[in-house]
Amino acid sequence: MTGQVNDPVKEVESAREAFEREFERFARFTSEAGGGLSSLKDAESELRGLAELRVRHAGKKSAIAAAKKLIGRVPAEQRASFGQLVQTAEAHITDSVNAAELALKTFIETARTARESIDVTIPGRRPRAGHLHPITLMRQRIEDIFVSLGYAVEDDREIETDFYNFDALNIPEGHPARDPQDTFYTTQGHALRSQTSTVQIHAMQRRGAPVRMIAPGRVFRRDTPDPTHNPMFYQVEGLCVDRGITMAHLKGTLAEFVHRLFGPETRTRFRPSYFPFTEPSAEVDYSCFNCSGDGCRICKWSGWIELGGSGMVHPNVLRAAHVDPEEFTGFAFGLGIDRTCARIYELDDIRLLFENDVRFLEQFR
Ligand SMILES: [Zn+2]
C-alpha cells in the first residue's frame, strides 16, 4: 500500500480537539444567562465568527470532511467503528455550532424587538404651556365689563388716513392738538393711528346711530421710550351715541366700570379738561385701589389714580360720521390698557410689558 496515511483515528481526534479549542468562546452562548452578550452589535459580530468556524470545521475542506474520505480506506474490520467515530465527531461539531447559532439568533431577535418597540407606559413629553400676556388679560377684563353693559367690541385698521386720524376727530390741519398726537407716516401720507377713536368714526359711518361700542387696540405716538412712555401702546376707547345722552350717563357708566374692575367701594371724580373731539371734556380719576384714597406709593400719595379722558362727543365729530347732532348726542372715553396694567401690577417701567422676557411675563399667568 502506497501513500501511508497517519493513524485515521488520531486524525479525527485532533480534528475534534481543534474544533473544541476554537468553539470554546461560543459555547457560553448556550448557557441560561446568554453568555454575557452586551449588545446587538456584539451578538451580530459573534454570529459572523460562528459562521466562519462552521466552514472551517464542518465545510468541504475541513479535517472532518477529509476523515470521511478515509472511511473506505481503513481495513475492513475497523471500518464500522471508524465510520461511527467520524459520524459522532461530525454530529458533535454540527450540533454544537447549531446550538450556539440558535442562542445568538434568539438574542439578536430579542434585542432588535426591544430597540424597535415603544414603551406605551412612559408618560409623554408635554408641550410647554403658554399663557396670555398681562395686557391681553387686562383687555379681556375690560371687554367683559363693557359687553355686559351692552357694548359691542369693534376692531379696525391700524394704518389710517389723515381724515380719520385727525380731521374727523375735529383736529384740522394746523390745530395745536396734532402735536401731542403726532404719529408715524408712510411715504404715501398714511398714518399709524394715534388713538382708537378712528374706529368710532368707522363704526358710526357703517352702522349709524344709536351706537354703543368699545374699541380696544394698539396705537402709536412719536414718543421717546421711557418708564412711562412707549411709542406703541394699548388703548380702549368707548362711545355711546343715542337720543338724550347726557354727561350723567357718562359718569354713571364709568363709575360702574371702576366698581366692576377695582371693587364696589371705588369712587370716581371728573376734572374739567380739553380734547378737540369732546365738548365738554373731563379727565377721570378713581380712588386708589390700594389705599382707598388715604395715599400710598401706587397713587403717589394723592389717593387718586388717573383713568383717562372723557367727554360729550363734539357735534363736528358726529357730523363727520354722518350722524345728525340735532337728533343725537353721545359720550366718549378712552383709557390706557398698559398703564392700568402697570398700576395694578406696580410696575416701575411700562416697557417691561413689551420686552417679552418670559421670566417677567410668567408672573402673570
Ligand atoms: Zn393709593
mmCIF file of C-alpha atoms and ligand atoms in Angstrom, residues 288-305, ligand 1:
data_model
loop_
_atom_site.group_PDB
_atom_site.id
_atom_site.type_symbol
_atom_site.label_atom_id
_atom_site.label_comp_id
_atom_site.label_asym_id
_atom_site.label_seq_id
_atom_site.Cartn_x
_atom_site.Cartn_y
_atom_site.Cartn_z
ATOM 1 C CA CYS A 288 -56.734 104.250 44.682
ATOM 2 C CA PHE A 289 -57.493 100.518 44.754
ATOM 3 C CA ASN A 290 -54.605 100.015 47.162
ATOM 4 C CA CYS A 291 -55.173 102.644 49.873
ATOM 5 C CA SER A 292 -58.832 103.577 49.153
ATOM 6 C CA GLY A 293 -57.814 107.230 48.945
ATOM 7 C CA ASP A 294 -55.604 107.535 52.038
ATOM 8 C CA GLY A 295 -52.456 107.917 49.937
ATOM 9 C CA CYS A 296 -49.772 105.364 49.130
ATOM 10 C CA ARG A 297 -46.837 104.696 46.813
ATOM 11 C CA ILE A 298 -49.088 103.483 43.949
ATOM 12 C CA CYS A 299 -51.219 106.661 43.836
ATOM 13 C CA LYS A 300 -48.153 108.830 44.561
ATOM 14 C CA TRP A 301 -49.768 109.850 47.906
ATOM 15 C CA SER A 302 -52.703 111.610 46.237
ATOM 16 C CA GLY A 303 -55.330 108.920 46.872
ATOM 17 C CA TRP A 304 -56.406 109.144 43.223
ATOM 18 C CA ILE A 305 -55.305 107.422 40.038
HETATM 19 ZN ZN ZN B 1 -53.007 104.723 46.999
#
